[in-house]
Tab-separated table of C-alpha atoms in Angstrom:
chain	number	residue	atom	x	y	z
T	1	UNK	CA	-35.554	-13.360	-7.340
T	2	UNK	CA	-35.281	-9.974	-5.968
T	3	UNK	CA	-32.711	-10.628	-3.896
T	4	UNK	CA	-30.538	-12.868	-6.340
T	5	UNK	CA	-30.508	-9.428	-8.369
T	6	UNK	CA	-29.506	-7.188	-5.411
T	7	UNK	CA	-26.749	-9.739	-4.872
T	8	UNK	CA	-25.480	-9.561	-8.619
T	9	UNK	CA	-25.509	-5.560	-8.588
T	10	UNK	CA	-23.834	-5.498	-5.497
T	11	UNK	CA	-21.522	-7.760	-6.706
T	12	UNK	CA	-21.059	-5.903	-10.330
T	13	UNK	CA	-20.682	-2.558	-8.231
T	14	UNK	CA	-17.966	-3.651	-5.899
T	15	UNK	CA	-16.261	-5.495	-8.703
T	16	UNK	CA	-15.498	-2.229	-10.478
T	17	UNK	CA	-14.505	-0.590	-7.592
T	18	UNK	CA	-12.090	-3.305	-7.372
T	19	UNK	CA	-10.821	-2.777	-10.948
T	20	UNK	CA	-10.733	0.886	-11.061
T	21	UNK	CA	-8.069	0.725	-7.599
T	22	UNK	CA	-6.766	-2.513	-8.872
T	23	UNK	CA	-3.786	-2.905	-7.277
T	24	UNK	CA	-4.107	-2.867	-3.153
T	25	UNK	CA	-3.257	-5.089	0.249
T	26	UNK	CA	-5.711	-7.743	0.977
T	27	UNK	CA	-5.823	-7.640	5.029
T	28	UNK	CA	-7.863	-10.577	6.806
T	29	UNK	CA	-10.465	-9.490	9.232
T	30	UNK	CA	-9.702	-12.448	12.096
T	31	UNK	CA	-6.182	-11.609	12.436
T	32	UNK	CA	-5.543	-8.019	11.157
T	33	UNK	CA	-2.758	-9.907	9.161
T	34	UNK	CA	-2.020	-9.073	5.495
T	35	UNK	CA	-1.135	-11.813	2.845
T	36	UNK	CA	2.158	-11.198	1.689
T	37	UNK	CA	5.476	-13.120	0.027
T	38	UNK	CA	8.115	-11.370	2.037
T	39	UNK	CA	9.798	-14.755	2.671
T	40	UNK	CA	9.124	-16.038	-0.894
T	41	UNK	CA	6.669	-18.000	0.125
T	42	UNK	CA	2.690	-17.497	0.841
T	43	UNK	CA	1.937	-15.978	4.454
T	44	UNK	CA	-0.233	-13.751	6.520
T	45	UNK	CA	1.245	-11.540	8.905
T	46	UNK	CA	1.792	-7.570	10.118
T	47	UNK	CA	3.835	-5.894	7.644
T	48	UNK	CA	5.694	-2.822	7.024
T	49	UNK	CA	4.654	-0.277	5.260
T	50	UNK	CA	5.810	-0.153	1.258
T	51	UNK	CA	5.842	-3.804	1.230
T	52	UNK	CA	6.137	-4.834	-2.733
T	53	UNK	CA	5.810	-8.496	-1.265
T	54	UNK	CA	2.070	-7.572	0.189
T	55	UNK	CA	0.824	-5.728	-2.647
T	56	UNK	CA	-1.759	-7.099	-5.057
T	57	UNK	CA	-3.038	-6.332	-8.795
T	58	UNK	CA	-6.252	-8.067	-9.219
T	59	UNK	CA	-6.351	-8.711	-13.513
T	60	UNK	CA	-9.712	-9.186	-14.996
T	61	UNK	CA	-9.698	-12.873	-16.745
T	62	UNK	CA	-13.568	-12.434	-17.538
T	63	UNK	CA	-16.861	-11.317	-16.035
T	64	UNK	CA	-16.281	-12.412	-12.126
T	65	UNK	CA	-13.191	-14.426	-13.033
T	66	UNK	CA	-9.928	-12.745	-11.601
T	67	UNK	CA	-6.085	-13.288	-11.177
T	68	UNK	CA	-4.718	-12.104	-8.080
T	69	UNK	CA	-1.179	-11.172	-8.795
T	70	UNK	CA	2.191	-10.635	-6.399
T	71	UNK	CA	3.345	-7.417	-7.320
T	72	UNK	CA	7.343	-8.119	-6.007
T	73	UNK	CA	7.346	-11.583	-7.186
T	74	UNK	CA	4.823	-11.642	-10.563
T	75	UNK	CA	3.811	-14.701	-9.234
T	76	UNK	CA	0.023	-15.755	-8.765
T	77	UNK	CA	-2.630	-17.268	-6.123
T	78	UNK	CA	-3.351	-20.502	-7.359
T	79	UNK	CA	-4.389	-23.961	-5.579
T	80	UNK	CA	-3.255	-26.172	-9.105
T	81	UNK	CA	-1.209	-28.522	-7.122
T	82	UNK	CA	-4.221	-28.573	-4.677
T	83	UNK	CA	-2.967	-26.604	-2.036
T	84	UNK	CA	-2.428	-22.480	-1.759
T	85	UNK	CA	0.203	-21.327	-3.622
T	86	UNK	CA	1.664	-18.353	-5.218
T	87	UNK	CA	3.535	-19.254	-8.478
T	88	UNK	CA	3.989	-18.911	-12.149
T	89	UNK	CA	0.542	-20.011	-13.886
T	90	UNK	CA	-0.409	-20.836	-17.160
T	91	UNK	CA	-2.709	-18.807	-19.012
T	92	UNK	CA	-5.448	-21.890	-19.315
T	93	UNK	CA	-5.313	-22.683	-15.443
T	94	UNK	CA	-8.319	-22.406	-14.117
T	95	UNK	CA	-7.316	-22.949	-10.274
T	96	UNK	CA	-5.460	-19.604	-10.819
T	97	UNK	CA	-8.724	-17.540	-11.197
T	98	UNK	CA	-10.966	-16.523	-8.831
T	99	UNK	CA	-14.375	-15.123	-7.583
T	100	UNK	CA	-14.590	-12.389	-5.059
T	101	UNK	CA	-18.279	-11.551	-3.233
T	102	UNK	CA	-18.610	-9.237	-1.093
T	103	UNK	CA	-20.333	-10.251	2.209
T	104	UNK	CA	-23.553	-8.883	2.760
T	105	UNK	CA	-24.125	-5.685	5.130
T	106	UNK	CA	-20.190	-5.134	5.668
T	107	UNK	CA	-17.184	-3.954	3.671
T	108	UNK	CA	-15.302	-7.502	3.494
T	109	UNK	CA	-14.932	-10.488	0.622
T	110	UNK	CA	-14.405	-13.655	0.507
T	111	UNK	CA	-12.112	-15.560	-2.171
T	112	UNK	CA	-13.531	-18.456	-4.019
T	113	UNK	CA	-11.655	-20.528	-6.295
T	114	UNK	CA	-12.911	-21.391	-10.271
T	115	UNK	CA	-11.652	-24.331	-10.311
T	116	UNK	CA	-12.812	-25.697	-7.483
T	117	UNK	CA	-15.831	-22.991	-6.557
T	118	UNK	CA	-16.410	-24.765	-3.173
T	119	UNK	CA	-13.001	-23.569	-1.756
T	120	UNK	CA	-12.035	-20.019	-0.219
T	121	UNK	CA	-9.407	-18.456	0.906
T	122	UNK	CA	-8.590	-18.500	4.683
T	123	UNK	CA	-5.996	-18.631	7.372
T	124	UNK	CA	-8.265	-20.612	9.691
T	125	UNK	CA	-5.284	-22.998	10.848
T	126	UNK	CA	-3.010	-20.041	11.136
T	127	UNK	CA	-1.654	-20.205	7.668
T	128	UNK	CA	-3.278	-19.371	4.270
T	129	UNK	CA	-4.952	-21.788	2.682
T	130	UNK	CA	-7.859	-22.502	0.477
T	131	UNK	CA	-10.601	-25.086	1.792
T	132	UNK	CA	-14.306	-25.406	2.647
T	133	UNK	CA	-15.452	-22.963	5.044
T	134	UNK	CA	-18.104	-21.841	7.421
T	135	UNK	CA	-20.024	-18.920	7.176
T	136	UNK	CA	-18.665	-17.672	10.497
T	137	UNK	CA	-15.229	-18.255	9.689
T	138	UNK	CA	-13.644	-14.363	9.967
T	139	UNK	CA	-10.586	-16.566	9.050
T	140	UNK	CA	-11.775	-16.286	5.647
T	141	UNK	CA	-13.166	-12.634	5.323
T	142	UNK	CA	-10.672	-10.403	3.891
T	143	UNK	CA	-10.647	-6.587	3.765
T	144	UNK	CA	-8.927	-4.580	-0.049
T	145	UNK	CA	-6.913	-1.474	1.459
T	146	UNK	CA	-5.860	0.375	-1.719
T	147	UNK	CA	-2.069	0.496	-1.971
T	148	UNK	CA	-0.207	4.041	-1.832
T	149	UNK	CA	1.451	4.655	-4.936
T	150	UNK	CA	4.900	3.106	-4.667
T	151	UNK	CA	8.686	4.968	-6.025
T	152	UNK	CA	12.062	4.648	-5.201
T	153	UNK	CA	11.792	7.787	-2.953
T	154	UNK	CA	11.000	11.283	-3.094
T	155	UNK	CA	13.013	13.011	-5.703
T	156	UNK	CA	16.065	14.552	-4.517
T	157	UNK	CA	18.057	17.590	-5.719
T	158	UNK	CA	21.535	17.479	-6.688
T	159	UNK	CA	22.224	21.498	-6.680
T	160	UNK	CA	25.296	21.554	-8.690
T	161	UNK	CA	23.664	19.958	-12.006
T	162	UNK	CA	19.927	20.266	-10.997
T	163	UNK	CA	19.331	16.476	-11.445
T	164	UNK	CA	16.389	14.633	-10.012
T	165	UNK	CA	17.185	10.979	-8.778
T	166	UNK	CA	14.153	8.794	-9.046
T	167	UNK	CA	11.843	11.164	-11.391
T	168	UNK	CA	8.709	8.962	-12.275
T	169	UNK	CA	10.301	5.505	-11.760
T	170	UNK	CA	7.177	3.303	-11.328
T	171	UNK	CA	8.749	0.211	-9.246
T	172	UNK	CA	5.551	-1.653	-9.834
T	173	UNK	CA	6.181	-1.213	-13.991
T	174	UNK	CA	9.565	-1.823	-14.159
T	175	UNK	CA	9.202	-5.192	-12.278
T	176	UNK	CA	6.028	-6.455	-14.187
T	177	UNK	CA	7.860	-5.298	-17.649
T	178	UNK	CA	11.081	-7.866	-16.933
T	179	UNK	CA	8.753	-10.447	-15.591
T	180	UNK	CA	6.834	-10.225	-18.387
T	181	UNK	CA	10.171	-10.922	-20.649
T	182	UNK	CA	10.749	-13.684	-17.985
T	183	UNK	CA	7.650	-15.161	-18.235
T	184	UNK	CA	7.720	-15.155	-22.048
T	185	UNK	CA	10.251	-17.844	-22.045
T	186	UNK	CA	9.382	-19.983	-18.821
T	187	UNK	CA	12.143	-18.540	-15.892
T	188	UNK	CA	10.843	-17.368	-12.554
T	189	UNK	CA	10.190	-14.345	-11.849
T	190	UNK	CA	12.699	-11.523	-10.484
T	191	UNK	CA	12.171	-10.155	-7.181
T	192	UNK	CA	13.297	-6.698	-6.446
T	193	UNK	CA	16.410	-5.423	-4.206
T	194	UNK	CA	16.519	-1.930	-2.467
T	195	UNK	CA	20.388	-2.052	-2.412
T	196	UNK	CA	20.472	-3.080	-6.210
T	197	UNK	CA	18.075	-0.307	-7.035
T	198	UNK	CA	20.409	2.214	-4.459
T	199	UNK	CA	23.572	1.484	-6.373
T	200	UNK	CA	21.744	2.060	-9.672
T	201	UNK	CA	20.851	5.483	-8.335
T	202	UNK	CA	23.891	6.182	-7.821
T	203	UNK	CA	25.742	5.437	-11.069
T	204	UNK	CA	22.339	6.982	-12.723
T	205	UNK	CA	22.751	9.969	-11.001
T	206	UNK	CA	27.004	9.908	-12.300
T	207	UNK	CA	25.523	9.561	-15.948
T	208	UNK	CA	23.530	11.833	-15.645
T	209	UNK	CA	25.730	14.860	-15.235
T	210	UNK	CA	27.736	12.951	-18.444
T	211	UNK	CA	24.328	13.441	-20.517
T	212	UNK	CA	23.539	17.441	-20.079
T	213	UNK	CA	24.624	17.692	-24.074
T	214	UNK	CA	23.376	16.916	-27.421
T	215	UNK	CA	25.094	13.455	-27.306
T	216	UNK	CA	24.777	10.532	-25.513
T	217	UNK	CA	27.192	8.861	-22.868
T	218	UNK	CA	26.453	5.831	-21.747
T	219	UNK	CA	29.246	3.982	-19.531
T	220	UNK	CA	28.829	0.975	-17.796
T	221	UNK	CA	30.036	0.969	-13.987
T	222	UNK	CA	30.452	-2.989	-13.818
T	223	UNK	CA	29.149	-6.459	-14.730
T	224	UNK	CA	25.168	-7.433	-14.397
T	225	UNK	CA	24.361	-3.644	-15.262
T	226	UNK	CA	21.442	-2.561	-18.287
T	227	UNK	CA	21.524	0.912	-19.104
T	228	UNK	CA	19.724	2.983	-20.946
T	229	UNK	CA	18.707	6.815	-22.418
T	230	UNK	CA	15.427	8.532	-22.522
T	231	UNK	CA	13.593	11.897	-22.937
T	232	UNK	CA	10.780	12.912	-19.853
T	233	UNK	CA	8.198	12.975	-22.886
T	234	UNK	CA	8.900	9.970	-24.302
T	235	UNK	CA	8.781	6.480	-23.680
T	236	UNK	CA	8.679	5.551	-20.007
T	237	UNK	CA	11.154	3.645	-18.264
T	238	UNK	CA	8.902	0.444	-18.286
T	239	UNK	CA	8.478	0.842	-22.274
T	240	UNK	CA	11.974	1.031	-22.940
T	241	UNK	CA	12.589	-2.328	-20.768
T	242	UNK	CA	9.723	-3.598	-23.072
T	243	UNK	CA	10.418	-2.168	-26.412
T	244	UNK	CA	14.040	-1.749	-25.764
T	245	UNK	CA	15.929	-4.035	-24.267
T	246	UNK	CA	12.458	-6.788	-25.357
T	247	UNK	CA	13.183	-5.617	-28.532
T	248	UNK	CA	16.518	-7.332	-29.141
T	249	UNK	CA	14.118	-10.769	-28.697
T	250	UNK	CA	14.781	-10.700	-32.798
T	251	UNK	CA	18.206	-11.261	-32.322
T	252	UNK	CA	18.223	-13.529	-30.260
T	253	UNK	CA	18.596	-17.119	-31.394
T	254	UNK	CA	16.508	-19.320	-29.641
T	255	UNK	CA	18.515	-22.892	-30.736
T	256	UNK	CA	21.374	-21.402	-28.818
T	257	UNK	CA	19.984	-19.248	-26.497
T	258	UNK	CA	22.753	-16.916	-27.823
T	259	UNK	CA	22.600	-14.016	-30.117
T	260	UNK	CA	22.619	-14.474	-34.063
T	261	UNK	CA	26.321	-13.528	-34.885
T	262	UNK	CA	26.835	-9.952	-35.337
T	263	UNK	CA	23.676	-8.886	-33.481
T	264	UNK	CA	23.206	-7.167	-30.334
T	265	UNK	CA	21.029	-8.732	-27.825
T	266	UNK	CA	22.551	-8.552	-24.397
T	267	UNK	CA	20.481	-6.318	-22.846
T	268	UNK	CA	17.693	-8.765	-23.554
T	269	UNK	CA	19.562	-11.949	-22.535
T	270	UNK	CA	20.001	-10.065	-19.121
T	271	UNK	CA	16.829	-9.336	-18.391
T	272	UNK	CA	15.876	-13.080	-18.960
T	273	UNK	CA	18.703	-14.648	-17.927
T	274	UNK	CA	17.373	-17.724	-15.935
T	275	UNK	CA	20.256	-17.562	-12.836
T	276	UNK	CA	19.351	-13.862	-12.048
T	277	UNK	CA	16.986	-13.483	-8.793
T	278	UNK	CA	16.937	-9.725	-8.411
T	279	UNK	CA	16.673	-6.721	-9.985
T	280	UNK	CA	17.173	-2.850	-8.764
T	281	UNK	CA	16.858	0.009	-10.849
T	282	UNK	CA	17.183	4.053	-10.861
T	283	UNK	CA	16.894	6.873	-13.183
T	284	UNK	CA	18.276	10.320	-12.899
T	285	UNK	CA	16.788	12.984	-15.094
T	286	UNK	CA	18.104	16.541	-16.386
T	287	UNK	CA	17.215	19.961	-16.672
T	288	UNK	CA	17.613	19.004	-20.548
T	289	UNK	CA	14.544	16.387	-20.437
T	290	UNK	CA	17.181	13.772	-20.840
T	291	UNK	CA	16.763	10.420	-18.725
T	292	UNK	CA	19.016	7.759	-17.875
T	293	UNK	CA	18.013	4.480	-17.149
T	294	UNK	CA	19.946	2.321	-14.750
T	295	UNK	CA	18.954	-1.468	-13.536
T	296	UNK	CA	21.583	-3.933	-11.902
T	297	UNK	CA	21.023	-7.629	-11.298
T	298	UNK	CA	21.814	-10.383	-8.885
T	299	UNK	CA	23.202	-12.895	-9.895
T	300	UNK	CA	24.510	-10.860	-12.962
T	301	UNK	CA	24.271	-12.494	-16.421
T	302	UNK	CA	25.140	-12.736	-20.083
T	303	UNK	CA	28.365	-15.314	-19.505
T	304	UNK	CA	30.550	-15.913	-22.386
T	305	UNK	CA	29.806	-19.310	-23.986
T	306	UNK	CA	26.708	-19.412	-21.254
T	307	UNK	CA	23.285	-19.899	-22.531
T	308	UNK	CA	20.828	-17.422	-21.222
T	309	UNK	CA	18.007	-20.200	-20.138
């Protein structure tokens, strides 16, 4: 009895420590490989550092119950089909949760699934998957490496109007607030693009230098293009994609998957718009406090006489 209590503290203990750095690279002890989605699909292998694709955000379902969640593609581990995958779940699946014990006298986990509590996670054949294993297997002992927080890059100076490019854009945020718009209504996920999120900085950083004044000038460079104005002690980036550009959800009519006549919703049929893969986005922020919010997409959206999804 003694020791079915150690177990359950140890488990409790290393379960918060999970929670409190929640978000982190899940590296398997055989191969020294790290599960990742670079290629869209499940794999283990070396990876570069600031990989979105092998970052992880473990969400607590319930006591000991977690979902293990791709930060690049919102997507998560789940076996419903009855093999590994990493997909768009549904709130009720239980083959999307999972266990994780830590492995007595070491620093590593295993993975269990809910669903079926037999099966862990392990690359044993080379490949992840999620099947009976044996206690020696280090195919299936994974070590959590907390991520480094993740931005666009360093902010960077531009000496004639003393704007910042990239001030307190959370990648991680921005992505999880249009999938959760995305996921609202049933499309897949959007992944996110470096050269998207370059040319955003660039046209952020032009509107910027518009926006040093009491009004606001927002001007779109092109199609596939959401924009919008902040203050520093405001709403974040991530709230105004939520609150925003979410917020025009009310005018949106969901018979037509077009806007109610005479209401403005195109922001919001952008983010959701189900033939968009990618998203990149930027802000540039003044002396002033003033913000500007720039995200591009890939395929763009919002064609006339289109449906959004």
């Amino acid at each position: 009895m003694k020791i079915t209590i150690l177990g359950l503290v140890v488990f409790c203990l290393f379960g918060s420590t999970l929670m409190a750095q929640n978000i982190g690279l899940i590296k398997n002890v055989w191969k020294g490989t790290y599960l990742n989605m670079e290629t869209g699909t499940l794999q283990s292998t070396a990876i570069k550092e600031g990989w979105l694709s092998a970052q992880w955000e473990l969400i607590k379902v319930q006591e000991g119950q977690f979902k293990i969640k791709n930060v690049w593609k919102g997507t998560f581990l789940n076996i419903e089909t009855g093999t590994l995958q990493c997909t768009a779940v549904q709130e009720s699946w239980l083959s999307a949760r999972w266990a994780i014990k830590k492995i007595a006298g070491s620093n590593s986990i295993r993975i269990y699934n809910i669903w079926k509590p037999t099966l862990a996670i392990n690359i044993e054949t080379g490949s992840p998957t999620c099947n009976v294993i044996e206690d020696s297997w280090l195919s299936a002992r994974w070590n959590w490496e907390v991520a480094n927080p993740i931005s666009n890059s360093k902010p960077v100076n531009v000496p004639a109007n003393n704007i910042q490019s990239n001030n307190s854009l959370n990648i991680q945020e921005v992505l999880a607030a249009h999938n959760t718009l995305r996921n609202e209504v049933g499309v897949p996920p959007l992944s996110w693009s470096a050269d998207l999120a370059k040319k955003a900085q660039a046209w952020a950083n032009n509107l910027a230098k518009k926006n040093m004044g009491d009004n606001w000038v927002l001007e779109h460079s092109g199609s596939g293009e959401n924009l919008a104005g902040g203050f520093s002690n405001g709403d974040s980036p991530a709230k105004r994609i939520l609150s925003g550009w979410g917020g025009e959800k009310v005018n949106f009519n969901r018979n037509t998957r077009k806007c109610f006549p005479g209401k403005t919703c195109g922001h919001y049929t952008q983010v959701v718009w189900r033939n968009t893969t990618q998203v990149g986005c930027a802000i540039a922020t003044n002396p002033n406090g003033k913000y500007i919010l720039v995200c591009n997409y890939n395929p763009p959206g919002n064609y006339v006489d289109q449906p959004a999804y």
